Amino acid sequence: MGISNIDQFKKITLEKEATRNYTEFTKAVDVLDSLGSNDKMLTNIDNMRLKLGGLLETGVIGTDSFEHQLLVSAIDQAVKIQFKTKKSLDDIAEFYHTYNNFRDISMRLGGGN
């Protein structure tokens, strides 16, 4: 293979790889965008509220406890993100990190998954 053939091969390989990378990226963005839909976010917020209610109802936490404040703060943060009309990928990631933090705290308290 001559030098020009090697350069041509590299160019074609790079083009294919770049196209594949971009295709993977657009698929990931589509998934993240769907996770940022109001319906999906509201489902998670409803789940958070239900878990908080269960912890209160069973007496695991009281309304004056530090854990209650943490859980309510997480719900408030999730609602603020959900309420945005335009959500960035960072907003969507922050929402699910907030949801995960809520889950971690509630599971530590005995709230299940």
mmCIF file of C-alpha atoms in Angstrom:
data_model
loop_
_atom_site.group_PDB
_atom_site.id
_atom_site.type_symbol
_atom_site.label_atom_id
_atom_site.label_comp_id
_atom_site.label_asym_id
_atom_site.label_seq_id
_atom_site.Cartn_x
_atom_site.Cartn_y
_atom_site.Cartn_z
ATOM 1 C CA MET A 1 0.000 0.000 0.000
ATOM 2 C CA GLY A 2 1.419 3.404 -0.951
ATOM 3 C CA ILE A 3 1.401 6.418 1.339
ATOM 4 C CA SER A 4 -1.605 7.909 -0.412
ATOM 5 C CA ASN A 5 -3.508 4.639 0.017
ATOM 6 C CA ILE A 6 -2.719 4.580 3.764
ATOM 7 C CA ASP A 7 -3.858 8.200 4.135
ATOM 8 C CA GLN A 8 -7.049 7.424 2.213
ATOM 9 C CA PHE A 9 -7.691 4.361 4.424
ATOM 10 C CA LYS A 10 -7.173 6.446 7.593
ATOM 11 C CA LYS A 11 -9.511 9.129 6.278
ATOM 12 C CA ILE A 12 -12.279 6.622 5.532
ATOM 13 C CA THR A 13 -11.807 4.882 8.911
ATOM 14 C CA LEU A 14 -11.898 8.200 10.770
ATOM 15 C CA GLU A 15 -15.029 9.278 8.913
ATOM 16 C CA LYS A 16 -16.821 6.028 9.772
ATOM 17 C CA GLU A 17 -15.763 6.201 13.413
ATOM 18 C CA ALA A 18 -16.776 9.865 13.723
ATOM 19 C CA THR A 19 -20.169 9.093 12.190
ATOM 20 C CA ARG A 20 -20.651 6.133 14.552
ATOM 21 C CA ASN A 21 -19.702 8.323 17.560
ATOM 22 C CA TYR A 22 -22.176 10.998 16.522
ATOM 23 C CA THR A 23 -24.922 8.413 16.011
ATOM 24 C CA GLU A 24 -24.304 7.009 19.508
ATOM 25 C CA PHE A 25 -24.395 10.526 20.930
ATOM 26 C CA THR A 26 -27.717 11.386 19.286
ATOM 27 C CA LYS A 27 -29.244 8.134 20.587
ATOM 28 C CA ALA A 28 -28.030 8.962 24.115
ATOM 29 C CA VAL A 29 -29.440 12.486 23.861
ATOM 30 C CA ASP A 30 -32.792 11.072 22.725
ATOM 31 C CA VAL A 31 -32.880 8.763 25.763
ATOM 32 C CA LEU A 32 -31.929 11.597 28.127
ATOM 33 C CA ASP A 33 -34.492 13.916 26.554
ATOM 34 C CA SER A 34 -37.201 11.313 27.101
ATOM 35 C CA LEU A 35 -36.115 10.950 30.740
ATOM 36 C CA GLY A 36 -36.554 14.712 31.047
ATOM 37 C CA SER A 37 -40.208 14.573 30.032
ATOM 38 C CA ASN A 38 -42.721 16.001 32.483
ATOM 39 C CA ASP A 39 -44.516 12.678 32.698
ATOM 40 C CA LYS A 40 -41.433 10.696 33.701
ATOM 41 C CA MET A 41 -40.177 13.327 36.116
ATOM 42 C CA LEU A 42 -43.590 13.670 37.754
ATOM 43 C CA THR A 43 -43.706 9.897 38.206
ATOM 44 C CA ASN A 44 -40.441 10.039 40.125
ATOM 45 C CA ILE A 45 -41.587 13.034 42.187
ATOM 46 C CA ASP A 46 -44.829 11.235 43.052
ATOM 47 C CA ASN A 47 -42.764 8.232 44.127
ATOM 48 C CA MET A 48 -40.591 10.454 46.336
ATOM 49 C CA ARG A 49 -43.646 11.997 47.992
ATOM 50 C CA LEU A 50 -45.167 8.572 48.557
ATOM 51 C CA LYS A 51 -41.988 7.313 50.231
ATOM 52 C CA LEU A 52 -41.755 10.403 52.401
ATOM 53 C CA GLY A 53 -45.381 9.927 53.440
ATOM 54 C CA GLY A 54 -44.688 6.301 54.312
ATOM 55 C CA LEU A 55 -41.720 7.225 56.481
ATOM 56 C CA LEU A 56 -43.822 9.819 58.289
ATOM 57 C CA GLU A 57 -46.826 7.518 58.627
ATOM 58 C CA THR A 58 -44.797 4.693 60.150
ATOM 59 C CA GLY A 59 -43.049 7.075 62.530
ATOM 60 C CA VAL A 60 -39.591 6.396 61.132
ATOM 61 C CA ILE A 61 -39.076 10.148 60.895
ATOM 62 C CA GLY A 62 -40.866 13.161 62.278
ATOM 63 C CA THR A 63 -41.556 16.453 60.546
ATOM 64 C CA ASP A 64 -38.966 18.167 62.739
ATOM 65 C CA SER A 65 -36.141 15.697 62.001
ATOM 66 C CA PHE A 66 -33.034 16.450 59.974
ATOM 67 C CA GLU A 67 -33.786 13.516 57.663
ATOM 68 C CA HIS A 68 -37.230 14.966 56.940
ATOM 69 C CA GLN A 69 -35.626 18.261 55.974
ATOM 70 C CA LEU A 70 -33.199 16.449 53.651
ATOM 71 C CA LEU A 71 -35.966 14.501 51.939
ATOM 72 C CA VAL A 72 -38.241 17.532 51.562
ATOM 73 C CA SER A 73 -35.310 19.528 50.185
ATOM 74 C CA ALA A 74 -34.657 16.804 47.587
ATOM 75 C CA ILE A 75 -38.315 16.830 46.534
ATOM 76 C CA ASP A 76 -38.306 20.634 46.274
ATOM 77 C CA GLN A 77 -35.141 20.534 44.163
ATOM 78 C CA ALA A 78 -36.661 17.891 41.862
ATOM 79 C CA VAL A 79 -39.841 19.958 41.472
ATOM 80 C CA LYS A 80 -37.839 23.080 40.557
ATOM 81 C CA ILE A 81 -36.016 21.159 37.843
ATOM 82 C CA GLN A 82 -39.200 19.516 36.562
ATOM 83 C CA PHE A 83 -40.957 22.865 36.425
ATOM 84 C CA LYS A 84 -38.417 24.328 33.964
ATOM 85 C CA THR A 85 -39.837 24.668 30.475
ATOM 86 C CA LYS A 86 -36.440 24.041 28.861
ATOM 87 C CA LYS A 87 -34.348 21.386 30.582
ATOM 88 C CA SER A 88 -30.692 21.021 29.699
ATOM 89 C CA LEU A 89 -28.876 17.699 29.862
ATOM 90 C CA ASP A 90 -27.298 19.006 33.083
ATOM 91 C CA ASP A 91 -30.776 19.654 34.514
ATOM 92 C CA ILE A 92 -31.897 16.137 33.673
ATOM 93 C CA ALA A 93 -28.754 14.639 35.197
ATOM 94 C CA GLU A 94 -29.203 16.786 38.308
ATOM 95 C CA PHE A 95 -32.818 15.633 38.616
ATOM 96 C CA TYR A 96 -31.847 11.950 38.614
ATOM 97 C CA HIS A 97 -28.901 12.561 40.963
ATOM 98 C CA THR A 98 -31.360 14.267 43.312
ATOM 99 C CA TYR A 99 -33.747 11.331 42.968
ATOM 100 C CA ASN A 100 -30.899 8.916 43.709
ATOM 101 C CA ASN A 101 -29.883 10.899 46.807
ATOM 102 C CA PHE A 102 -33.488 10.789 48.004
ATOM 103 C CA ARG A 103 -33.578 7.016 47.485
ATOM 104 C CA ASP A 104 -30.291 6.534 49.331
ATOM 105 C CA ILE A 105 -31.536 8.509 52.330
ATOM 106 C CA SER A 106 -34.952 6.832 52.426
ATOM 107 C CA MET A 107 -33.440 3.343 52.095
ATOM 108 C CA ARG A 108 -31.020 4.118 54.929
ATOM 109 C CA LEU A 109 -34.054 4.989 57.030
ATOM 110 C CA GLY A 110 -35.829 1.769 56.085
ATOM 111 C CA GLY A 111 -38.029 3.110 53.318
ATOM 112 C CA GLY A 112 -37.242 0.333 50.838
ATOM 113 C CA ASN A 113 -36.315 1.044 47.220
#
